[in-house]
Coordinates of C-alpha atoms in Angstrom, one line a residue:
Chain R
X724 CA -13.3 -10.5 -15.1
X725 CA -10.0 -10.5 -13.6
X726 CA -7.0 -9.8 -16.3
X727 CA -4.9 -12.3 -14.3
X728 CA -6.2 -15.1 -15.6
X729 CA -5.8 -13.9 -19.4
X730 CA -5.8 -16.8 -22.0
X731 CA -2.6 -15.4 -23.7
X732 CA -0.9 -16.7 -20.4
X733 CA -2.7 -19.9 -19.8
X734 CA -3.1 -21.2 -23.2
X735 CA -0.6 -23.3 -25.4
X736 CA 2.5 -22.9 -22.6
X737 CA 4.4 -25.8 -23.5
X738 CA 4.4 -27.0 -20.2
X739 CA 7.5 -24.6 -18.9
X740 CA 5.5 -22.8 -16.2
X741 CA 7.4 -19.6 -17.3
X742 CA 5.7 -18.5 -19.9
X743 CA 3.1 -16.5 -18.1
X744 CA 5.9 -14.1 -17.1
X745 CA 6.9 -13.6 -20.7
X746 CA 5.5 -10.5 -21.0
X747 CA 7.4 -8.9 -17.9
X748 CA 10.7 -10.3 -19.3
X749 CA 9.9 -8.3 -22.5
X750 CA 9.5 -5.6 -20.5
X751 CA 12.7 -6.0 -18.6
X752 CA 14.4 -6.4 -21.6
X753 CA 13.1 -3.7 -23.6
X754 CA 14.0 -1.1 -20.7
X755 CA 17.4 -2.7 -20.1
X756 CA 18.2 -2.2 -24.0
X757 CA 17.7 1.6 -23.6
X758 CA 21.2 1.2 -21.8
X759 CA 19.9 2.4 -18.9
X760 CA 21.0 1.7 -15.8
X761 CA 18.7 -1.6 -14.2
X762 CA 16.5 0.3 -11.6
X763 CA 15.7 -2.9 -10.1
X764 CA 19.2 -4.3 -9.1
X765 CA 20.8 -1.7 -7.5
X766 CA 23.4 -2.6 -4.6
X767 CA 24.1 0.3 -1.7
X768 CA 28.0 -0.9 -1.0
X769 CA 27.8 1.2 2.1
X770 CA 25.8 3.1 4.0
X771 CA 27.2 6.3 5.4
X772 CA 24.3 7.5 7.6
X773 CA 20.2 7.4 7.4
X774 CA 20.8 9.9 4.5
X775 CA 23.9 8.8 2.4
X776 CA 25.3 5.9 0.9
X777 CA 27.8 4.9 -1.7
X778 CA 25.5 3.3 -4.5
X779 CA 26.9 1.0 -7.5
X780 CA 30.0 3.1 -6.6
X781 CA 28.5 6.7 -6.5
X782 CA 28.6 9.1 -3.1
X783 CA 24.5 9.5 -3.5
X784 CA 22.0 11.0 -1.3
X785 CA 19.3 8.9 -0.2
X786 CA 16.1 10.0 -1.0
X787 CA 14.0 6.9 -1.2
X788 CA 14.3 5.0 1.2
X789 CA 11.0 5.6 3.9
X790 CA 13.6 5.9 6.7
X791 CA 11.4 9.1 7.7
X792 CA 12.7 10.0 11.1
X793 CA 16.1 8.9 10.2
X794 CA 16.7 5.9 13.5
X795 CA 18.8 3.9 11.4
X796 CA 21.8 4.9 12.8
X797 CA 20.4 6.8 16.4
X798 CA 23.1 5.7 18.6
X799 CA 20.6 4.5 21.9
X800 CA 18.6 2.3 18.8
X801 CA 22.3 1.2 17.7
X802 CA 23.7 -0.1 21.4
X803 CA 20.5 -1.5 22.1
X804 CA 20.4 -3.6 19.4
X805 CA 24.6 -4.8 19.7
X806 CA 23.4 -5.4 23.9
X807 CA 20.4 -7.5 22.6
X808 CA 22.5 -9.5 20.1
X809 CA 25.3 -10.2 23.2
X810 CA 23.2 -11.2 25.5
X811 CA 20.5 -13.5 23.5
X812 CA 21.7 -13.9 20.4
X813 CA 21.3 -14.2 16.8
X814 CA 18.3 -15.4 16.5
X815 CA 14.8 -16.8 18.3
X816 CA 15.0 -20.6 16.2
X817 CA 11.4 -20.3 16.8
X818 CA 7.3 -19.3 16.5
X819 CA 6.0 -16.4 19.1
X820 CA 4.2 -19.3 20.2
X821 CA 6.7 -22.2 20.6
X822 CA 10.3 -20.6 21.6
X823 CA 10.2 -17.9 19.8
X824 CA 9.1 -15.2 22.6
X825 CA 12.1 -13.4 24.6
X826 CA 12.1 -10.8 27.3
X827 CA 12.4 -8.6 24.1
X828 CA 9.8 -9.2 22.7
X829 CA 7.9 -8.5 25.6
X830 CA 9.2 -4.7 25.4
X831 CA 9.1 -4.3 22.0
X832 CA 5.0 -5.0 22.4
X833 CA 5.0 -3.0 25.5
X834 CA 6.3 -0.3 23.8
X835 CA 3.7 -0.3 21.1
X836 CA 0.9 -0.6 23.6
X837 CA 2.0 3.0 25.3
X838 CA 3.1 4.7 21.7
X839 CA -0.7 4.2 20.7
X840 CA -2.1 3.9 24.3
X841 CA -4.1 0.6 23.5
X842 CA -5.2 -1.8 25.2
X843 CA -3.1 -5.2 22.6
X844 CA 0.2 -5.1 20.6
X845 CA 1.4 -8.2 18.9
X846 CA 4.1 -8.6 17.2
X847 CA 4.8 -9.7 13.1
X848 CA 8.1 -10.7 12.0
X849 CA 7.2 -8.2 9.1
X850 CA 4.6 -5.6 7.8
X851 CA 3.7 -7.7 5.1
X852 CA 3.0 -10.4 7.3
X853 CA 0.7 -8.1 9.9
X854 CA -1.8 -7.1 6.7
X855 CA -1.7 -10.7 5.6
X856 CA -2.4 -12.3 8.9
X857 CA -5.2 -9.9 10.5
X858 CA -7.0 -9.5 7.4
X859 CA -7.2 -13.2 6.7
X860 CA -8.3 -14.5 10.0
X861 CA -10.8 -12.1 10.7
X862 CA -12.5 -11.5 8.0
X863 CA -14.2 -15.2 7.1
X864 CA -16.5 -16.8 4.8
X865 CA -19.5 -14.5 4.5
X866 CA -18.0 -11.7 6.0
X867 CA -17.4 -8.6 3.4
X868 CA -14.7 -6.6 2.8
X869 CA -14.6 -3.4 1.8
X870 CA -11.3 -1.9 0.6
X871 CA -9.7 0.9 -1.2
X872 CA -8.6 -0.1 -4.7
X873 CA -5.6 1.5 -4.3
X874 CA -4.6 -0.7 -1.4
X875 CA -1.3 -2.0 -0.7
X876 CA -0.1 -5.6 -2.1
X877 CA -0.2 -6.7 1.4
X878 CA -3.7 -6.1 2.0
X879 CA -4.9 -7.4 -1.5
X880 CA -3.3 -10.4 -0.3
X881 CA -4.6 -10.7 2.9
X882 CA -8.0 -11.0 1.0
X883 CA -6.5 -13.5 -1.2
X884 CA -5.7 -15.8 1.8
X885 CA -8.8 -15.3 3.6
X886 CA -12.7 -16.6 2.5
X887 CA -14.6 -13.1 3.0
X888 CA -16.3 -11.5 0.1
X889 CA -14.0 -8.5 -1.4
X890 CA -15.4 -5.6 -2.9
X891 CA -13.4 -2.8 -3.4
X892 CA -13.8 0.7 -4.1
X893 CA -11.9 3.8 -5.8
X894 CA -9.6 5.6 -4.5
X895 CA -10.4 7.4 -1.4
X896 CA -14.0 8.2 -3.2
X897 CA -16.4 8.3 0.1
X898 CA -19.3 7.9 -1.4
X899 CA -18.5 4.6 -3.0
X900 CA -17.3 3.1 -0.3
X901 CA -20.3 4.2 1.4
X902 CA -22.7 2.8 -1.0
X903 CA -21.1 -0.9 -1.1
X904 CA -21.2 -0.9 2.9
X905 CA -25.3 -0.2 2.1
X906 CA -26.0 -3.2 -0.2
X907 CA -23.9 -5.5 1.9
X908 CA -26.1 -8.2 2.9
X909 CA -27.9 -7.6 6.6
X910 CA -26.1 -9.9 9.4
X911 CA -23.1 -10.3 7.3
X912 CA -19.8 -9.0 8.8
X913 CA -18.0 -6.3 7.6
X914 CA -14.6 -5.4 7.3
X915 CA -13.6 -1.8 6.4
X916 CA -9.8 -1.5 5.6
X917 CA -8.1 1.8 4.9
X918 CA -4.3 3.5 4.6
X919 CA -3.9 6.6 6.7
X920 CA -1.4 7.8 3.7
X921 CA -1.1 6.1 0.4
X922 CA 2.5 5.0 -0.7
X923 CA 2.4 5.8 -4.1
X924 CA 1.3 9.4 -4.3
X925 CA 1.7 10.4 -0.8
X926 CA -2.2 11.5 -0.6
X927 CA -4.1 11.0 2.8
X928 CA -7.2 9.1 3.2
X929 CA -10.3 11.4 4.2
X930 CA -10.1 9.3 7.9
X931 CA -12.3 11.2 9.4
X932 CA -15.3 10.9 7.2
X933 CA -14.8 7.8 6.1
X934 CA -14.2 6.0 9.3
X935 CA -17.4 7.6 10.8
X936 CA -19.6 6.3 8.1
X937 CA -17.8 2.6 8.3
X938 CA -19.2 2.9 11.5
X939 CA -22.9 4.0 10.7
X940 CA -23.1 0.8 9.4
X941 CA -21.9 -1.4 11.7
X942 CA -18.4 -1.9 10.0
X943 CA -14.8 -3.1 11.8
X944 CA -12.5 -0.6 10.8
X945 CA -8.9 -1.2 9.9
X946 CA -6.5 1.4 9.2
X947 CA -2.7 0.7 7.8
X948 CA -0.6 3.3 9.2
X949 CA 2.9 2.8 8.0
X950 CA 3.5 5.8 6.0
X951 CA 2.7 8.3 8.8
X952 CA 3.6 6.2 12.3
X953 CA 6.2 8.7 14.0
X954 CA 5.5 12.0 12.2
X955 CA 1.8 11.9 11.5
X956 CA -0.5 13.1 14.7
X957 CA 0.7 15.3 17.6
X958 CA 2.3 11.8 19.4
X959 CA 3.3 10.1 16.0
X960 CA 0.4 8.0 16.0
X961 CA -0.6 8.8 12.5
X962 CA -3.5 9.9 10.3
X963 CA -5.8 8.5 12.8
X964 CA -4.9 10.8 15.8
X965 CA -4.3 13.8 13.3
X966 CA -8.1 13.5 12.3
X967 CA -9.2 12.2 15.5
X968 CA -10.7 9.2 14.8
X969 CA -7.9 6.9 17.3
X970 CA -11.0 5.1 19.6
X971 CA -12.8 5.0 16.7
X972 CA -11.0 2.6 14.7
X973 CA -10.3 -1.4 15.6
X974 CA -7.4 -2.6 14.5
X975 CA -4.2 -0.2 13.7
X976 CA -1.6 -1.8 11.5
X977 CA 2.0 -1.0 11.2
X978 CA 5.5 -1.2 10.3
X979 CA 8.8 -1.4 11.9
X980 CA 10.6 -0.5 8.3
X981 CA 9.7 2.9 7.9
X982 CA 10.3 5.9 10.7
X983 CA 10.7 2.5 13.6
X984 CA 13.7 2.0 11.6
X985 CA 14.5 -1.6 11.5
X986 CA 12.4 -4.7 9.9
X987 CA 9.0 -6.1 11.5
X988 CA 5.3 -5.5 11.5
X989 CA 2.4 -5.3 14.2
X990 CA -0.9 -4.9 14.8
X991 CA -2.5 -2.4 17.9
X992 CA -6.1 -2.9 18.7
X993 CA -8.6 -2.1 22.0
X994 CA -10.6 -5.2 21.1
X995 CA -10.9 -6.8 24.2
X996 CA -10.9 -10.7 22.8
X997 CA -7.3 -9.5 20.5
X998 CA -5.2 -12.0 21.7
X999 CA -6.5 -14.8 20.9
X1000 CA -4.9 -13.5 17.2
X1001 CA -1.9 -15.3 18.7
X1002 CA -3.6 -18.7 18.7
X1003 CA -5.1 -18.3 15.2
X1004 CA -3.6 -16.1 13.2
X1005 CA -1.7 -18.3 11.2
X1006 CA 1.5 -15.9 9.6
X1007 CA 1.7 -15.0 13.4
X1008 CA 2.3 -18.9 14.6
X1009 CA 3.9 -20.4 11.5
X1010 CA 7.3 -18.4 11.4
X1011 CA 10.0 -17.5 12.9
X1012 CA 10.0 -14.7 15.4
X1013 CA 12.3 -11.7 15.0
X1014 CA 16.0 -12.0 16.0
X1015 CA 16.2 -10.2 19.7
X1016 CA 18.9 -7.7 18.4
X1017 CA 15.9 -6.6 15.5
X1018 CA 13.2 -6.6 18.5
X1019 CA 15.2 -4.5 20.8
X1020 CA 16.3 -1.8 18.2
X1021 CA 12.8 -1.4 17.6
X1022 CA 11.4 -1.3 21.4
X1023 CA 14.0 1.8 22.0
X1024 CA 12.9 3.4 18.3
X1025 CA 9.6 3.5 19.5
X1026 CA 10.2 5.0 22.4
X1027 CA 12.3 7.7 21.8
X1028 CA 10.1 8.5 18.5
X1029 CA 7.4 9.4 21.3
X1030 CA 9.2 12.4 21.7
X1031 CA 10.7 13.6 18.9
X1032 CA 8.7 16.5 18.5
X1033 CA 11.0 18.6 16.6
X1034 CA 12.1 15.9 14.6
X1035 CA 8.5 15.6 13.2
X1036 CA 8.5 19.4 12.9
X1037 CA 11.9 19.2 10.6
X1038 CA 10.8 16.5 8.4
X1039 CA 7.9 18.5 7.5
X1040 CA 9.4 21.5 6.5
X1041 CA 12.0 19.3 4.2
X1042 CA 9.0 17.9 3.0
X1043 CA 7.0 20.9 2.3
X1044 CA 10.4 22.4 1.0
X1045 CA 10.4 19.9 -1.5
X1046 CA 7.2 19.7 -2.7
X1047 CA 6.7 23.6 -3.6
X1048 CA 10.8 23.1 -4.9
X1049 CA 9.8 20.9 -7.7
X1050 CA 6.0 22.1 -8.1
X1051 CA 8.1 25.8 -8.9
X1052 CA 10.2 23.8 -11.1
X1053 CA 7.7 22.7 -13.5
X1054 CA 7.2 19.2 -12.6
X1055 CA 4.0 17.6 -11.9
X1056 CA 3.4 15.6 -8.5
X1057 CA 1.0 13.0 -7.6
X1058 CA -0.7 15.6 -5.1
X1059 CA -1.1 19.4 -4.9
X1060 CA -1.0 20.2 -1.7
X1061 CA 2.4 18.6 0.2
X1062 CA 0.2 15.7 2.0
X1063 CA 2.9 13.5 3.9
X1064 CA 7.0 13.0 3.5
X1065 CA 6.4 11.3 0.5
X1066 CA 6.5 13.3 -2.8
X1067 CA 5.7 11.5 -6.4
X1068 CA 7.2 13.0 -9.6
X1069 CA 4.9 11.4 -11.8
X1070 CA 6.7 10.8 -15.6
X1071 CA 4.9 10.8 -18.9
X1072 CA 6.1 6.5 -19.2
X1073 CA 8.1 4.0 -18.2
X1074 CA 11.1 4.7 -20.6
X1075 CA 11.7 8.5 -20.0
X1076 CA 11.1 7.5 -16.1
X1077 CA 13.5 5.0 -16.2
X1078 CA 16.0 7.6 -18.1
X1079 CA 15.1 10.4 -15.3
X1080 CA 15.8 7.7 -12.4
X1081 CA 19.4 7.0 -13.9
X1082 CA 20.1 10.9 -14.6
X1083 CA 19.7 11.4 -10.9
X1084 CA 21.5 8.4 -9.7
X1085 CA 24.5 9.8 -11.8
X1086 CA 23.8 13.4 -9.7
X1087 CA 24.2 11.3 -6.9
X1088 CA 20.7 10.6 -5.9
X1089 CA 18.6 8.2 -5.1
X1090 CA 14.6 8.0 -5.6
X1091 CA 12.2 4.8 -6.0
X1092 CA 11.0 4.0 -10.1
X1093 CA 7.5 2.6 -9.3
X1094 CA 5.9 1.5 -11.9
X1095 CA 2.8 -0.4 -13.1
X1096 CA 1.2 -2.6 -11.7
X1097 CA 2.1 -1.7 -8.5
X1098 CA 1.5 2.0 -9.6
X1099 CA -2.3 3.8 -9.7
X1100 CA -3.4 4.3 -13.6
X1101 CA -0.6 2.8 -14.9
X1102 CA 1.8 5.8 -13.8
X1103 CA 5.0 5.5 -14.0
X1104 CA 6.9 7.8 -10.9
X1105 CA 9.7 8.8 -8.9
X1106 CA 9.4 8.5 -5.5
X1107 CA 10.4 10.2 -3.1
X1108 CA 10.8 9.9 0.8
X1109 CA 12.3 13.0 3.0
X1110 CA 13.7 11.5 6.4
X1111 CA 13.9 14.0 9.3
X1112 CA 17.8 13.9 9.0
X1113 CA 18.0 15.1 5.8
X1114 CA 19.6 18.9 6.2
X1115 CA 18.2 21.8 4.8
X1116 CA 21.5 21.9 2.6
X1117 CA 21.0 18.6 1.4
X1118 CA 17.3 19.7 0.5
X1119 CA 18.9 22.5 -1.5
X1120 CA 21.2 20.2 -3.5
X1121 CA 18.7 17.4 -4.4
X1122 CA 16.8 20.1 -6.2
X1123 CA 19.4 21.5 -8.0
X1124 CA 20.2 17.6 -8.6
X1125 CA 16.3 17.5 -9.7
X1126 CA 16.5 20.7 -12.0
X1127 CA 19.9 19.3 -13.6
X1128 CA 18.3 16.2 -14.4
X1129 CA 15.2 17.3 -15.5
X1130 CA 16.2 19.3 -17.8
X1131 CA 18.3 17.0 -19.5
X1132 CA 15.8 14.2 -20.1
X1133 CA 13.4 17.1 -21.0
X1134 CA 11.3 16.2 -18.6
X1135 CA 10.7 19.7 -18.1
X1136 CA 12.1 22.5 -19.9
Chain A
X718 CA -35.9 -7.4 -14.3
X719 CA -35.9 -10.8 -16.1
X720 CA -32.5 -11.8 -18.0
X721 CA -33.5 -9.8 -21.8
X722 CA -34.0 -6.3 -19.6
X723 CA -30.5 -7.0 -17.8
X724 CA -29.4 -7.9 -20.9
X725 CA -30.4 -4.8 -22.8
X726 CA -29.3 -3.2 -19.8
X727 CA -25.8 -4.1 -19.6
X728 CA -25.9 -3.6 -23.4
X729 CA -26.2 0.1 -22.9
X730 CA -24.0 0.4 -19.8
X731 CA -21.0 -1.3 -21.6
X732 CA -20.9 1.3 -24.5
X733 CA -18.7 3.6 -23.5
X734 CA -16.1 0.6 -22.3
X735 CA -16.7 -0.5 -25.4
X736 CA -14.3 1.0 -27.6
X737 CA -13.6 -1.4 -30.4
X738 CA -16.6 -1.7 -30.8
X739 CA -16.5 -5.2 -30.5
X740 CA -19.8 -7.4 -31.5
X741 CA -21.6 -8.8 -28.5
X742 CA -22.6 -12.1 -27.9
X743 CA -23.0 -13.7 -24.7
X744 CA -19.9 -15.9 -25.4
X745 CA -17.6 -12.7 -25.4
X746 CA -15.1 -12.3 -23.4
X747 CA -13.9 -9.5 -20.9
X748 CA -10.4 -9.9 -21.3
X749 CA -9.4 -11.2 -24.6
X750 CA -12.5 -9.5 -27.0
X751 CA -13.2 -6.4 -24.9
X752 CA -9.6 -6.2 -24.1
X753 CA -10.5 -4.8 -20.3
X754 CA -7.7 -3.6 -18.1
X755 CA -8.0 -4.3 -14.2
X756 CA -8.8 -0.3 -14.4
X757 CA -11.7 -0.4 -16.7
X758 CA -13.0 -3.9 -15.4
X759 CA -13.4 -1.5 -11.5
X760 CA -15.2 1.1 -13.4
X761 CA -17.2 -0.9 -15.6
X762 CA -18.2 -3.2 -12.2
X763 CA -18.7 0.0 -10.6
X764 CA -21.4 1.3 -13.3
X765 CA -23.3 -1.8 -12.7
X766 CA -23.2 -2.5 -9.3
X767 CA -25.1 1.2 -8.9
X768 CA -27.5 0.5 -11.6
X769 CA -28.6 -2.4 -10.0
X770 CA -28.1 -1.6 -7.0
X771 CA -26.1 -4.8 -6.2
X772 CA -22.6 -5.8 -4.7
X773 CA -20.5 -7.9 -6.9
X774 CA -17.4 -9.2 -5.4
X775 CA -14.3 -9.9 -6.9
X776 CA -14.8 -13.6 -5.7
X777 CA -18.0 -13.4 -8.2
X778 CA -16.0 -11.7 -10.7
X779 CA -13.3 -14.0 -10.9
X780 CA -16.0 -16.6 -12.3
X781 CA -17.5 -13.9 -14.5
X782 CA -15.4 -14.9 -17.9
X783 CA -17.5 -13.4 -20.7
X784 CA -20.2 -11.5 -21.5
X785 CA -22.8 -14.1 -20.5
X786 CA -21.9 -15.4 -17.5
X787 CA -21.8 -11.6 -16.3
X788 CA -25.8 -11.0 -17.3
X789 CA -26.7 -14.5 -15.7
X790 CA -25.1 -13.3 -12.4
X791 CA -26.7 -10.0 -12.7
X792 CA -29.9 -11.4 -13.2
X793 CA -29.4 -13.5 -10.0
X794 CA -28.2 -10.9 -7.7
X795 CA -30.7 -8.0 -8.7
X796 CA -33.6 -10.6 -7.7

């Protein structure tokens, strides 16, 4: 019953193995012909600070770009990162498992065991690469997992790549996900996975509930944590520690792209056979580890994001600033109630989105365009992501930059 | 249940996704006659799965072409 499999794209191709993304190029095309600017293929020419960059030629204000507690450019993550690249390198040439594991390394994992206070901390060379290797060595054939629908494309295919049964259910609706874990066959394992925030409207998952009945039944629990690492939970830890359900859950997933600042992925657990993960896991042996420069940017992040209390404190007023700024302006957001530093403008389709993105790019700002597939009930939104540096003047401009552009793509009146 | 009460089962559950009103026969499909997003396919699922109190995966799904195929797994799984 899948729609990716539809006959329109299988049947009567001709042989080019193209034509199934026919209708995408349509789509391209169709919202290219507006004579809007491409939202896709944008190029930042420079990058001023965490929260500025000069953008197909434009001074613009960065305002969608997850870089929540604003390390990019912290100038301890900065030196550690040029000492690293002096002293070992480029680049590894090599798997965690072969060559590929410096002193760096080492820290950077180190690092991640104190930030969450756990017991294992391994390293992935990205996020993307953390969901898709846990999830698909854990979870085998006649296991079951149980998943959000609204999960995130590297979860989905994590459970692509792996042989366990996958039942999801919708979005962040407790009682469904309780009543799958109930019908799952006795003796089978179970697999429980879970986003402390959800990227595309910023909305928290009910942890605390939901986690408690995984366990009822006898589930693993694993919750993605890359939207709220740093700035969610009084140590940064996330939804987890803000709801209290930490010891509770298995296996923590995360992200050095967001608040860490740089590029990588990992995964924290207590579980007291973890690392044999390194051994198995196969999108953990088979690539390439991260450069030491990358690793040891990341190790000093982490560490100085332990305390940065009132940099957590700042990005929550910009973010709450923002939220009731555009909710008073008339536009309607993917959550009431400012949930996490991401706010969603959701727009009434894909054209008049596409015509809001470009009206603020021209104001000087920049916001994500998500749209569907990747995008809850087909909505079409702008994104946005406050980071901690972000002044309260700037806050004040980008809604004035909001009002100006709203207005003139009647988005609201 | 034997496969006609799943049948006429199914046959009342997929009314309301139903809303071309399309004729059913068991060679229907999901996603070419019934024209089924990925949205309504999770819903409809859902509505089943709770009135028969079953799981069906998307693993089982993915074989699940047309109308069918979908009673004949039902009928399998509820036993």
């Amino acid at each position: 019953m899948s729609d990716t499999s539809s006959p329109e794209g299988t049947a009567d191709s001709g042989g080019d193995l193209f034509s199934k993304f026919d209708d995408i190029i349509a789509m391209r095309e169709g919202l290219l012909a507006t004579g809007v600017e491409d939202p896709f293929n944008l190029v930042m020419e420079k990058v001023l600070s965490p929260t500025r960059a000069i953008c197909n030629g434009r001074d613009t204000i960065l305002l969608g770009t997850y870089n929540y507690m604003g390390m990019t450019f912290d100038p301890d993550v900065v030196d550690a990162g040029k000492q690293a690249l002096a002293d070992f390198g480029t680049g590894t040439t090599g798997s965690r498992v072969l060559n590929g594991t410096y002193q760096g390394h080492k820290e950077c994992e180190d690092a991640l065991r104190e930030f969450y206070d756990m017991d294992h901390a391994m390293v992935f060379s990205t996020g993307y690469l953390a969901n898709l290797g846990i999830i698909s060595t854990i979870a085998g054939k006649g296991d079951y997992i149980i998943l959000d629908i609204d999960s995130h494309a590297s979860i989905w295919d994590g459970c692509a790549m792996g042989n366990a049964e996958v039942v999801p259910f919708k979005h962040n609706d407790i009682e469904a996900m309780e009543k799958r874990l109930r019908r799952v066959p006795e003796g089978a394992g179970k697999l429980v996975i879970l986003e402390g925030v959800y990227s595309m409207l910023g909305d928290l998952a009910p942890l605390k509930e939901m986690v408690a009945i995984a366990k009822k039944y006898g589930a693993m629990v694993l919750v993605d944590e890359a939207h709220s690492m740093g700035f969610i939970g009084e140590h940064g830890r996330g939804v987890v520690e803000d709801e209290g359900v930490l010891d509770d859950v298995d296996f923590i997933i995360g992200t050095f792209s967001k608040s860490v600042g740089t590029v990588g992925g990992f995964c924290v657990s207590n579980h007291p056979k973890f690392e044999i993960m390194r051994l198995v896991c196969r999108p953990y042996v088979f690539t390439a580890s991260l450069p030491p420069s990358v690793v040891a940017t990341a190790a000093t992040s982490i560490r100085k994001l332990q305390h940065a209390g009132n940099k957590r404190g700042h990005l929550w007023e910009n973010s709450r600033r923002l939220h009731k700024g555009l909710t008073d302006l008339g536009f309607q957001l993917g959550t009431e109630e400012c949930q996490s530093a991401i706010v969603a403008v959701i727009m009434p389709d894909l054209e008049r989105g596409a015509g809001m993105w470009e009206a603020l790019l021209k104001e000087g700002l920049y916001v994500n365009l998500a749209r569907p597939p990747a995008t809850p009930a087909n909505m079409t939104l702008l994104r946005c992501s406050l980071c901690a540096e972000h002044s309260d003047e700037e806050v004040g401009t980008i809604l004035g930059m909001f009002e100006r552009a709203g207005r003139n793509t009647g988005i609201i009146s | 249940m034997d496969r006609a009460e799943v049948d006429s089962k199914i046959r009342e559950l997929i009314g309301p996704f139903n809303k071309k009103g399309v004729e059913i026969q068991d060679s229907t499909t999901f996603v070419g006659d019934f024209e089924f997003d990925s949205l309504t396919v999770m819903d409809f699922v859902a509505e089943i799965e709770d009135e028969f109190d079953i799981i069906i995966s998307m693993n089982q799904q993915a074989e699940i072409e047309n109308y069918g195929q979908l009673v004949d797994a039902v009928t399998k799984l509820q036993d």
